[in-house]
mmCIF file of C-alpha atoms in Angstrom:
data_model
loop_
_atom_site.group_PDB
_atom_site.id
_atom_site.type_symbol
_atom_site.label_atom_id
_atom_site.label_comp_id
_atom_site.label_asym_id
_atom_site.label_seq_id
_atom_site.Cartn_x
_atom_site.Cartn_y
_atom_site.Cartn_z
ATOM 1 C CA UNK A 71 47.574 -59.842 -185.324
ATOM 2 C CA UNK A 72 48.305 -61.340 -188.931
ATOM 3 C CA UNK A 73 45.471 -61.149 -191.149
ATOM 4 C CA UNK A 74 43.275 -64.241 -191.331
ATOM 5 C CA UNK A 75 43.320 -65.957 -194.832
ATOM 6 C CA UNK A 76 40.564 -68.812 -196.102
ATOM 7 C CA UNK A 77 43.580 -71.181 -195.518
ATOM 8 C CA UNK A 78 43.309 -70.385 -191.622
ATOM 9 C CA UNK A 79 40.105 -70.862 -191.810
ATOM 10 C CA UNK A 80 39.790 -74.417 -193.291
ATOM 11 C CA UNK A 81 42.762 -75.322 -191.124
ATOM 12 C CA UNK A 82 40.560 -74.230 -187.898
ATOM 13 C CA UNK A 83 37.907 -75.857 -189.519
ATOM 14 C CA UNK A 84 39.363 -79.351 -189.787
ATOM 15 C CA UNK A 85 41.286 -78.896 -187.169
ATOM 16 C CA UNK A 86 37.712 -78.633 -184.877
ATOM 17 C CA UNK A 87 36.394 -81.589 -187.061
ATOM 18 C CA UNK A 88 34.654 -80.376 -189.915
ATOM 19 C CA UNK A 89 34.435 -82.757 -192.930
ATOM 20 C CA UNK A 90 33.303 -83.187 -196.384
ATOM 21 C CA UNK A 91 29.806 -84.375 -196.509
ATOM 22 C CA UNK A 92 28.374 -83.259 -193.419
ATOM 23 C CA UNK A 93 25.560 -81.118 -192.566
ATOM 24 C CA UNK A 94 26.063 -78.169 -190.354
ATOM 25 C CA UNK A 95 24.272 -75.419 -188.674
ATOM 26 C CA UNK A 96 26.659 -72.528 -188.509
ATOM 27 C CA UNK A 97 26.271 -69.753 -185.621
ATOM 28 C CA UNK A 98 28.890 -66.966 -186.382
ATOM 29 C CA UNK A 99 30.534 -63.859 -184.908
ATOM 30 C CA UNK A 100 32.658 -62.544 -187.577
ATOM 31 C CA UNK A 101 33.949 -59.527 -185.107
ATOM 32 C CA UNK A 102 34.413 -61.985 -182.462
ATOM 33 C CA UNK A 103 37.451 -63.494 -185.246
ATOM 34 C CA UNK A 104 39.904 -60.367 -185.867
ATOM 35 C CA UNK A 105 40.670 -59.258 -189.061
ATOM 36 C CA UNK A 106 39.537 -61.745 -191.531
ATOM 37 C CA UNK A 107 40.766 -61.224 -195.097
ATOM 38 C CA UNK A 108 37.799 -60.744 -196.926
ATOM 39 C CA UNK A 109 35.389 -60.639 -194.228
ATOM 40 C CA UNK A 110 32.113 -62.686 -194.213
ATOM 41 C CA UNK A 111 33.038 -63.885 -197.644
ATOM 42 C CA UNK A 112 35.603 -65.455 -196.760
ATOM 43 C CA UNK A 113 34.116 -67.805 -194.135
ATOM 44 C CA UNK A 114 31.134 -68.586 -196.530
ATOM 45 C CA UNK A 115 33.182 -69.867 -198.909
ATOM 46 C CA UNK A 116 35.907 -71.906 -196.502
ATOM 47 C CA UNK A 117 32.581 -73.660 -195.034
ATOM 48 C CA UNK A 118 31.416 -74.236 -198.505
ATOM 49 C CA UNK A 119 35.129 -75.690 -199.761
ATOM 50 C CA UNK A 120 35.335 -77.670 -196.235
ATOM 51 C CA UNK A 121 32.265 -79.569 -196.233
ATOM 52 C CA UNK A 122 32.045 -80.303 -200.700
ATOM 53 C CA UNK A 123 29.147 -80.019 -202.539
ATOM 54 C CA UNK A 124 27.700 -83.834 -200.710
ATOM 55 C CA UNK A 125 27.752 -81.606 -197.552
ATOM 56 C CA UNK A 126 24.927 -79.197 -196.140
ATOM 57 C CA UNK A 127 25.654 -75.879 -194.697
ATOM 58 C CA UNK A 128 22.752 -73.842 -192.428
ATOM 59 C CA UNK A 129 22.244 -70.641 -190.815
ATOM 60 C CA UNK A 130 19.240 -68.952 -189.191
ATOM 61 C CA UNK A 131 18.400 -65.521 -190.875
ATOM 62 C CA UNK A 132 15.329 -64.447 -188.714
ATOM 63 C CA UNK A 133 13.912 -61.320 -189.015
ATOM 64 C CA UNK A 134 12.454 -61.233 -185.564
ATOM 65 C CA UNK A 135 11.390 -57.984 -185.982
ATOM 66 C CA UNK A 136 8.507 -59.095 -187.771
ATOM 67 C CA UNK A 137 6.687 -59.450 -184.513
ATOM 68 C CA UNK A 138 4.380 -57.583 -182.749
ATOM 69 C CA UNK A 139 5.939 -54.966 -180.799
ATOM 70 C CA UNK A 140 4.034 -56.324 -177.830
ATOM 71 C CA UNK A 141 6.846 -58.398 -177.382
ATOM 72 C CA UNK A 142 9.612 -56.157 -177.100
ATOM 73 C CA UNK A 143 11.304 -56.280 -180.428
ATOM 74 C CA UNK A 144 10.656 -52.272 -181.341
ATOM 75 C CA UNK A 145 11.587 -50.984 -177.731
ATOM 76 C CA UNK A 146 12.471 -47.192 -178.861
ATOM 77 C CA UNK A 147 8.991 -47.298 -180.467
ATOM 78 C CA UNK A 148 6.181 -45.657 -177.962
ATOM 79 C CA UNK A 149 3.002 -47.980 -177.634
ATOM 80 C CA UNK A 150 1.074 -45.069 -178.844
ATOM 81 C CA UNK A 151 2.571 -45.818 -182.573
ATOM 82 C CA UNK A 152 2.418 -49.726 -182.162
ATOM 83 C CA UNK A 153 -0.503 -49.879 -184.121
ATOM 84 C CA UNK A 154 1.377 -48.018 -186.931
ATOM 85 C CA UNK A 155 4.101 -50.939 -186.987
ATOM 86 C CA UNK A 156 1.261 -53.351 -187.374
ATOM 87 C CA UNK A 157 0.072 -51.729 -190.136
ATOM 88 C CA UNK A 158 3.242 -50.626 -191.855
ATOM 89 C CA UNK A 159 5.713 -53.207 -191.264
ATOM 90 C CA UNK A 160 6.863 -54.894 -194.477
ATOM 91 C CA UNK A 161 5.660 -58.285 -195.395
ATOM 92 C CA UNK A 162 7.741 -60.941 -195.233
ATOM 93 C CA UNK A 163 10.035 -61.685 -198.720
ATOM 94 C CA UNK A 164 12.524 -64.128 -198.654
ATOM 95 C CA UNK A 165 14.844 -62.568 -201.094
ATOM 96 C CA UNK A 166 14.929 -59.379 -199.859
ATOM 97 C CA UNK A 167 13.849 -59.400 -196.182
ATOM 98 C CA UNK A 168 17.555 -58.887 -194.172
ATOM 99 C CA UNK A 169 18.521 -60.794 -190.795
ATOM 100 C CA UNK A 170 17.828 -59.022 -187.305
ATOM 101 C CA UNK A 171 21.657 -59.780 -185.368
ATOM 102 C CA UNK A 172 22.296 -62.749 -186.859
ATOM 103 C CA UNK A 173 25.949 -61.547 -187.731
ATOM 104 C CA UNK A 174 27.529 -60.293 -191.371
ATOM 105 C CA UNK A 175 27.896 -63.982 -192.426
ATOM 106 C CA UNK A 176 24.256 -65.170 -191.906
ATOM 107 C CA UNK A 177 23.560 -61.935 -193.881
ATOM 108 C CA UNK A 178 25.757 -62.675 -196.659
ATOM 109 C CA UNK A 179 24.917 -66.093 -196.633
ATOM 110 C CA UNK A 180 21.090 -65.473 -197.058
ATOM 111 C CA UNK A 181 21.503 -64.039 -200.742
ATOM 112 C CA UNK A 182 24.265 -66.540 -201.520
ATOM 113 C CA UNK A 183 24.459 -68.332 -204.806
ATOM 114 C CA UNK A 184 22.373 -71.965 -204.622
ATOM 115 C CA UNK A 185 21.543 -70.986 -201.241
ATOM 116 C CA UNK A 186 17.724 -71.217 -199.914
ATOM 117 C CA UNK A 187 15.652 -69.717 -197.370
ATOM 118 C CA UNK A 188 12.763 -70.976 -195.216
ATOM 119 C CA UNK A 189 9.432 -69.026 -195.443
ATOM 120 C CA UNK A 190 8.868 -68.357 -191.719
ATOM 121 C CA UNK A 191 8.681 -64.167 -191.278
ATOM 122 C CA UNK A 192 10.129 -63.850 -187.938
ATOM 123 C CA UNK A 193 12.509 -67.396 -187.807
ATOM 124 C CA UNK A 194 13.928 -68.344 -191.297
ATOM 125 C CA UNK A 195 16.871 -70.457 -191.606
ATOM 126 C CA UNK A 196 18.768 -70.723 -194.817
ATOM 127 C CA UNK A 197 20.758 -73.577 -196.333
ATOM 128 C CA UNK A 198 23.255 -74.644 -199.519
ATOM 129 C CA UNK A 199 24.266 -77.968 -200.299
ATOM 130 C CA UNK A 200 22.620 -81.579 -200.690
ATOM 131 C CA UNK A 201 20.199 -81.149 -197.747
ATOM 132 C CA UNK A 202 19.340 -77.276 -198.062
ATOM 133 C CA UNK A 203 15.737 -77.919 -200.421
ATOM 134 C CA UNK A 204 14.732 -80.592 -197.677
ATOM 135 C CA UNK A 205 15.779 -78.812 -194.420
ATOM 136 C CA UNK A 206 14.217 -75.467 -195.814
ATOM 137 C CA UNK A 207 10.875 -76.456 -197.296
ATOM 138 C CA UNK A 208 7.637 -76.041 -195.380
ATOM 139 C CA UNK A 209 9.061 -73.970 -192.249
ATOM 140 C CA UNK A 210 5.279 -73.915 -190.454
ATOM 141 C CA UNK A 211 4.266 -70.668 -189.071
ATOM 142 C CA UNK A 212 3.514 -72.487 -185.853
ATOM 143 C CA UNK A 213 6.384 -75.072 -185.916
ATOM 144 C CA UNK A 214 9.494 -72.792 -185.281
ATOM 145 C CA UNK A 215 11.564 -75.365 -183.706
ATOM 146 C CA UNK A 216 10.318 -78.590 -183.202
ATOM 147 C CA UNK A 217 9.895 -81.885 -185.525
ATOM 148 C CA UNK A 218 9.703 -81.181 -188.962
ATOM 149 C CA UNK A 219 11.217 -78.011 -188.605
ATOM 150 C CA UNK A 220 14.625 -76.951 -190.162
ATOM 151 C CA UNK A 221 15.799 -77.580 -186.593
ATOM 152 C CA UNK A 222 13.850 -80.881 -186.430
ATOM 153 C CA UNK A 223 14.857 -82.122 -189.762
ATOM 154 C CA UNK A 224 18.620 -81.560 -189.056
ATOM 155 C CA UNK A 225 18.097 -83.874 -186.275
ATOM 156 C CA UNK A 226 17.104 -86.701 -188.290
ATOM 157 C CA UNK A 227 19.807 -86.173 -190.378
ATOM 158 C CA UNK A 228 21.952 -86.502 -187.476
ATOM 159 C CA UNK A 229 23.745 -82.968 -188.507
ATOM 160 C CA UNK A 230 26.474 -81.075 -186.277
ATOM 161 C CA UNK A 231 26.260 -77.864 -185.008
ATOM 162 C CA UNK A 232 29.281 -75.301 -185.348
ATOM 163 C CA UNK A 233 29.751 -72.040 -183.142
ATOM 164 C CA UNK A 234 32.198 -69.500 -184.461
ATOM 165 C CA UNK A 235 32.980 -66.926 -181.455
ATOM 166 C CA UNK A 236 29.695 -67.011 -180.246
ATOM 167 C CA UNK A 237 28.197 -68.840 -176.720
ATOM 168 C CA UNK A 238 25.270 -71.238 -176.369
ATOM 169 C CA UNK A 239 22.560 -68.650 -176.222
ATOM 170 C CA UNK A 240 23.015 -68.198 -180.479
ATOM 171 C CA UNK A 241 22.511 -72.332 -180.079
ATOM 172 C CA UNK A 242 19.329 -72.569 -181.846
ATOM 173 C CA UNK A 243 19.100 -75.966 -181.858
ATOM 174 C CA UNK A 244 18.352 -75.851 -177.826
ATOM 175 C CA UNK A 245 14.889 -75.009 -179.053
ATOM 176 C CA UNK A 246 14.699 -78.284 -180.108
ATOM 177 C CA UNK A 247 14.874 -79.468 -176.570
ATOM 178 C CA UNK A 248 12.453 -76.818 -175.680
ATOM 179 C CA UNK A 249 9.795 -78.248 -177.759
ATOM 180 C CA UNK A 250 10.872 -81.944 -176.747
ATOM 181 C CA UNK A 251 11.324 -81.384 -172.952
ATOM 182 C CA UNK A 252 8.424 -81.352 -170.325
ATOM 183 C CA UNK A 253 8.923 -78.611 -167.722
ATOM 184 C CA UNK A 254 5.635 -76.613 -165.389
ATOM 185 C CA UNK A 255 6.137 -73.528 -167.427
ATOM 186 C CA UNK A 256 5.900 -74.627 -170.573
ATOM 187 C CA UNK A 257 3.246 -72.652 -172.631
ATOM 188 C CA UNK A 258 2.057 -71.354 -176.013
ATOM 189 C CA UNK A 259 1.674 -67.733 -177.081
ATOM 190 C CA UNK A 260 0.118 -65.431 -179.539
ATOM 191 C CA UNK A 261 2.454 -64.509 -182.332
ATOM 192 C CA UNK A 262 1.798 -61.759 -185.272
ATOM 193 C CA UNK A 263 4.070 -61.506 -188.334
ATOM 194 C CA UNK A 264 3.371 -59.389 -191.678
ATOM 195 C CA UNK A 265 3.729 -61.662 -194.782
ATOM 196 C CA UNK A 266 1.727 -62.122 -198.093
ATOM 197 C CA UNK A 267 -1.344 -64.006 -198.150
ATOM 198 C CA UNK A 268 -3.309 -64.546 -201.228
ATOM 199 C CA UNK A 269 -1.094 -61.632 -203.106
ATOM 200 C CA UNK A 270 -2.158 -58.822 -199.930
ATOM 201 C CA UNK A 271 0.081 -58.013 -197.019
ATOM 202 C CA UNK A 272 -1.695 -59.167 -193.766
ATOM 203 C CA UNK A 273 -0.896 -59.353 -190.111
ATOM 204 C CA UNK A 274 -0.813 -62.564 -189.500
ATOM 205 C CA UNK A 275 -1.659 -64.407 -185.675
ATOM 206 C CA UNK A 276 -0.291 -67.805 -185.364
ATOM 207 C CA UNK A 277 -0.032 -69.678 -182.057
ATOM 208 C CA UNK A 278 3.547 -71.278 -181.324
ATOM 209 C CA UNK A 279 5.685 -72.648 -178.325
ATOM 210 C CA UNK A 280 7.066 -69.972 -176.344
ATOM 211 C CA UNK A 281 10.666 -70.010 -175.696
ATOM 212 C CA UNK A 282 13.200 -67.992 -174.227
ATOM 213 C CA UNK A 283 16.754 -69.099 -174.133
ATOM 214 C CA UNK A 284 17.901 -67.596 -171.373
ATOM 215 C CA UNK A 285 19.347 -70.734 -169.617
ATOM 216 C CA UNK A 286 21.144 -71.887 -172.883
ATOM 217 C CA UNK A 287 24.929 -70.927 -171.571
ATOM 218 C CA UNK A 288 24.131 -72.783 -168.532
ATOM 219 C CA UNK A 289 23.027 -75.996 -170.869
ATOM 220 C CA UNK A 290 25.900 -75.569 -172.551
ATOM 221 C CA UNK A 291 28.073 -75.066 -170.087
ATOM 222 C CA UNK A 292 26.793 -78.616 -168.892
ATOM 223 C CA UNK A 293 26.838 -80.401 -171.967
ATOM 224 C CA UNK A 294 30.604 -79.421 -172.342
ATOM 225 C CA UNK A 295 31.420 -81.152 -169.137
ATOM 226 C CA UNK A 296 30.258 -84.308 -170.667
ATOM 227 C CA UNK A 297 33.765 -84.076 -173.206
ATOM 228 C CA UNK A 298 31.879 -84.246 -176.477
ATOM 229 C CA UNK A 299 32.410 -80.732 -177.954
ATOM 230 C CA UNK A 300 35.313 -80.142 -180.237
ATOM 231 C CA UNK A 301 37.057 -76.844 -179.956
ATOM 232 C CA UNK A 302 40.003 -75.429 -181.846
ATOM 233 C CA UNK A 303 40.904 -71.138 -182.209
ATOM 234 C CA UNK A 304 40.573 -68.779 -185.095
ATOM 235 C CA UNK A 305 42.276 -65.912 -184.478
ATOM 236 C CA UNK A 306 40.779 -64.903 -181.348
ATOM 237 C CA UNK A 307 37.576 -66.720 -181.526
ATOM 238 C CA UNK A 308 36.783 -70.368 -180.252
ATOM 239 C CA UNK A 309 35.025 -72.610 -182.553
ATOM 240 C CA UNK A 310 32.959 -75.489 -181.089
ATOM 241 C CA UNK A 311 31.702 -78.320 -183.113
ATOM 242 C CA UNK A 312 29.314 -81.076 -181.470
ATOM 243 C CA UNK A 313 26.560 -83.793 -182.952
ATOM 244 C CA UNK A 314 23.600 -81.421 -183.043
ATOM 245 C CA UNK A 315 21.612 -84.986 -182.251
ATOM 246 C CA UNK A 316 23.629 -85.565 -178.783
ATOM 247 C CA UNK A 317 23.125 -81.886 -177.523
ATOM 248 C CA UNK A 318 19.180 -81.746 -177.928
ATOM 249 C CA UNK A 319 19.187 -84.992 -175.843
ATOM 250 C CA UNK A 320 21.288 -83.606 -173.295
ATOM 251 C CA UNK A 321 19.575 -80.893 -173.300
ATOM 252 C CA UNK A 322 15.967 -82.381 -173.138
ATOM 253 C CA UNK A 323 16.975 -84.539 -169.936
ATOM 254 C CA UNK A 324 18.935 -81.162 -168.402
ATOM 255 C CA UNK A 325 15.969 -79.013 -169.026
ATOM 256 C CA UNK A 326 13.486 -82.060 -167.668
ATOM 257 C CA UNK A 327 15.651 -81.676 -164.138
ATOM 258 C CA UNK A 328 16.253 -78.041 -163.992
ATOM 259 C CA UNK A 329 13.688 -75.721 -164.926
ATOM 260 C CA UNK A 330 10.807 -74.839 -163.438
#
């Protein structure tokens, strides 16, 4: 396959429907494209040129390993050394603290120039553009996802949301609808996170909404049905772009129905 160049990119881009001036969260699988000229850069900056310096560009950079290992995120660790994680595990640094699978771009993108990132230790998002100071300011320990989040604010903007070779399941802004919805096994948890707290590393509980994902694809897979997600091909990934504001509704009502 020819090499992708930032021209195919922008062409795929507005070609899906991305325009100057709009606000975007941006799930991407840069393996998932082929051979793209310049890699993760590349992308970054085609966004960037696509949407103009009136637009907004987001991506989540969470460090999810910044949880306790009760919850499965350090699974070749025995429980015998889980207290050692606790203790060890670095606090929480915006400009330094790297993504946990959120793809090369999101990892790039976190340490890009103007770009900034939220201060949640396990969840950060991170934004450039018009919107980024607003959508990224006072990310709540306890509000991950819901209003008044990064998530919640791009709602009232009435942002889009743009996958790049990746399913519904990297959707973050389902959680939205997770928060939103009513459902019989809705519940809180316990969460721990190491960050800084008056200049000393602690290990830090905070209570939040506990979510999953695990039904996202079939959400999504619903929500396409409805004929309001635009698609168009880069290389040999599919990009979807949809009204971040009409999939959280959908998804509130599906979720409402459906799960139990």
């Amino acid at each position: 396959m020819k090499p992708i160049t930032k021209n195919d990119v922008m062409s795929a881009l507005s070609a899906v429907g991305l325009k100057k001036g709009q606000t975007v969260m941006v799930h991407t699988s840069l393996s998932s494209i082929g051979y793209v000229c310049g890699g993760a850069q590349t992308i970054i900056e085609a966004l960037i040129e696509t949407v103009g310096p009136e637009g907004t560009i987001m991506m989540p950079t969470q460090s999810w390993k910044n949880l306790d290992p009760e919850d499965g995120v350090h699974w070749t660790v025995p429980e015998e050394y889980w207290q050692v994680i606790r203790d060890n595990w670095p606090a929480y640094d915006k400009n330094i603290t790297p993504t946990n699978t959120m793809g090369a771009v999101a990892e790039m993108f976190r340490s890009w120039p103007g770009v900034i990132r939220s201060d949640h230790p396990a969840r950060s998002v991170a934004a450039w553009g018009k919107h980024a100071q607003y959508l990224t300011s006072d990310h709540d320990l306890s509000n991950i996802f819901g209003a008044g989040s990064p998530i919640g604010k791009l709602y009232e903007l009435n942002g889009a949301v743009l996958l790049i070779g990746v399913d519904y399941d990297k959707n973050t802004s389902i959680h939205l609808a997770d928060v939103r919805a009513e459902y019989p096994s809705k519940h809180n948890c316990i969460e721990h996170s190491a960050i800084i707290e008056d200049g000393k590393r602690v290990w830090k509980e905070y209570e939040t909404l506990f979510v999953d994902g695990e039904d996202f694809v079939t959400i999504g897979e619903a929500f396409e049905r409805s004929g309001v997600v635009n698609k168009a091909r880069l290389g040999d990934a599919t990009l979807r772009l949809m009204s971040q504001k009409a999939l959280v509704d959908f998804s509130v009502d599906w979720i409402n129905c459906n799960r139990k």
